[in-house]
Amino acid sequence: FATLKRLFLLQSDLSSWHHVNELDRFPAIKETRLQDAPVVHNIGATVARQLIIGRVGSIDMLNGAMVTQREREAAERFYLRHLIESYPEPLPAPAAAPGADGSPALPELGEA
């Protein structure tokens, strides 16, 4: 399915976000329709749209509406915030960095 460009899953049985994530494995996919799938039933249309766009990086059209660059950037930020908020444990604090300004020290060129 390397050249699959459109995938319409209207009234499908997609019940897990894992299934939506798998759409990102089709490198040429540009358009998809996921209306009436169980995975989006309990969330609003706007949230569902943002989560799908954030998960599937190559789509240009979702449910018949174009995905603009601005919308994609906002959706990707929304998706990342969603991941952080739903993470089961607090993320570990970064290790103390030896740099004077708090940035990690990088090896000098030639050291390796």
GROMACS .gro file of C-alpha atoms in nm:
model
  112
    1PHE     CA    1   0.000   0.000   0.000
    2ALA     CA    2   0.295   0.232  -0.048
    3THR     CA    3   0.107   0.437  -0.308
    4LEU     CA    4  -0.233   0.452  -0.132
    5LYS     CA    5  -0.348   0.815  -0.143
    6ARG     CA    6  -0.709   0.802  -0.022
    7LEU     CA    7  -0.869   0.589   0.244
    8PHE     CA    8  -1.234   0.627   0.335
    9LEU     CA    9  -1.333   0.459   0.661
   10LEU     CA   10  -1.686   0.593   0.697
   11GLN     CA   11  -1.887   0.408   0.960
   12SER     CA   12  -1.594   0.175   1.022
   13ASP     CA   13  -1.531  -0.024   1.337
   14LEU     CA   14  -1.215   0.170   1.431
   15SER     CA   15  -1.236   0.167   1.808
   16SER     CA   16  -0.878   0.244   1.913
   17TRP     CA   17  -0.641   0.533   1.855
   18HIS     CA   18  -0.382   0.268   1.780
   19HIS     CA   19  -0.572   0.199   1.457
   20VAL     CA   20  -0.564   0.569   1.366
   21ASN     CA   21  -0.189   0.578   1.438
   22GLU     CA   22  -0.140   0.300   1.183
   23LEU     CA   23  -0.259   0.535   0.905
   24ASP     CA   24   0.071   0.719   0.944
   25ARG     CA   25   0.245   0.409   0.809
   26PHE     CA   26   0.105   0.482   0.460
   27PRO     CA   27   0.360   0.734   0.327
   28ALA     CA   28   0.153   0.857   0.031
   29ILE     CA   29  -0.184   0.897   0.206
   30LYS     CA   30  -0.324   1.245   0.147
   31GLU     CA   31  -0.695   1.210   0.222
   32THR     CA   32  -0.897   1.014   0.472
   33ARG     CA   33  -1.249   1.012   0.610
   34LEU     CA   34  -1.311   0.879   0.958
   35GLN     CA   35  -1.664   0.997   1.030
   36ASP     CA   36  -1.882   0.780   1.254
   37ALA     CA   37  -1.596   0.562   1.377
   38PRO     CA   38  -1.634   0.455   1.743
   39VAL     CA   39  -1.295   0.604   1.828
   40VAL     CA   40  -1.434   0.957   1.774
   41HIS     CA   41  -1.787   0.912   1.909
   42ASN     CA   42  -1.727   1.037   2.263
   43ILE     CA   43  -1.522   1.344   2.180
   44GLY     CA   44  -1.614   1.660   1.995
   45ALA     CA   45  -1.555   1.695   1.623
   46THR     CA   46  -1.288   1.964   1.672
   47VAL     CA   47  -1.090   1.757   1.921
   48ALA     CA   48  -1.119   1.447   1.701
   49ARG     CA   49  -0.995   1.644   1.400
   50GLN     CA   50  -0.696   1.781   1.591
   51LEU     CA   51  -0.601   1.439   1.726
   52ILE     CA   52  -0.624   1.275   1.382
   53ILE     CA   53  -0.422   1.548   1.209
   54GLY     CA   54  -0.164   1.536   1.488
   55ARG     CA   55  -0.128   1.158   1.449
   56VAL     CA   56  -0.123   1.130   1.069
   57GLY     CA   57   0.143   1.361   0.932
   58SER     CA   58   0.083   1.329   0.559
   59ILE     CA   59  -0.290   1.399   0.522
   60ASP     CA   60  -0.391   1.715   0.339
   61MET     CA   61  -0.766   1.653   0.359
   62LEU     CA   62  -0.969   1.509   0.646
   63ASN     CA   63  -1.341   1.434   0.620
   64GLY     CA   64  -1.367   1.645   0.306
   65ALA     CA   65  -1.200   1.958   0.447
   66MET     CA   66  -0.850   2.080   0.360
   67VAL     CA   67  -0.582   2.074   0.631
   68THR     CA   68  -0.389   2.401   0.624
   69GLN     CA   69  -0.031   2.436   0.743
   70ARG     CA   70  -0.150   2.654   1.030
   71GLU     CA   71  -0.410   2.396   1.131
   72ARG     CA   72  -0.150   2.117   1.114
   73GLU     CA   73   0.090   2.305   1.341
   74ALA     CA   74  -0.185   2.378   1.594
   75ALA     CA   75  -0.306   2.016   1.579
   76GLU     CA   76   0.044   1.880   1.634
   77ARG     CA   77   0.092   2.106   1.937
   78PHE     CA   78  -0.251   2.000   2.069
   79TYR     CA   79  -0.163   1.633   2.021
   80LEU     CA   80   0.169   1.671   2.205
   81ARG     CA   81  -0.005   1.847   2.496
   82HIS     CA   82  -0.262   1.566   2.499
   83LEU     CA   83   0.017   1.307   2.520
   84ILE     CA   84   0.190   1.487   2.804
   85GLU     CA   85  -0.134   1.532   3.000
   86SER     CA   86  -0.235   1.169   2.957
   87TYR     CA   87   0.107   1.026   3.046
   88PRO     CA   88   0.052   0.798   3.348
   89GLU     CA   89   0.343   0.932   3.556
   90PRO     CA   90   0.512   1.269   3.575
   91LEU     CA   91   0.795   1.296   3.329
   92PRO     CA   92   1.141   1.282   3.493
   93ALA     CA   93   1.317   1.611   3.545
   94PRO     CA   94   1.616   1.662   3.316
   95ALA     CA   95   1.953   1.585   3.470
   96ALA     CA   96   2.154   1.877   3.599
   97ALA     CA   97   2.361   2.011   3.312
   98PRO     CA   98   2.726   2.109   3.357
   99GLY     CA   99   2.699   2.416   3.133
  100ALA     CA  100   2.710   2.758   3.304
  101ASP     CA  101   2.375   2.855   3.153
  102GLY     CA  102   2.212   2.521   3.235
  103SER     CA  103   2.262   2.375   2.887
  104PRO     CA  104   2.427   2.035   2.851
  105ALA     CA  105   2.798   2.034   2.786
  106LEU     CA  106   2.890   1.912   2.440
  107PRO     CA  107   3.217   1.734   2.366
  108GLU     CA  108   3.476   1.928   2.174
  109LEU     CA  109   3.508   1.841   1.806
  110GLY     CA  110   3.743   1.551   1.765
  111GLU     CA  111   3.650   1.391   2.098
  112ALA     CA  112   3.443   1.081   2.061
   0.00000   0.00000   0.00000
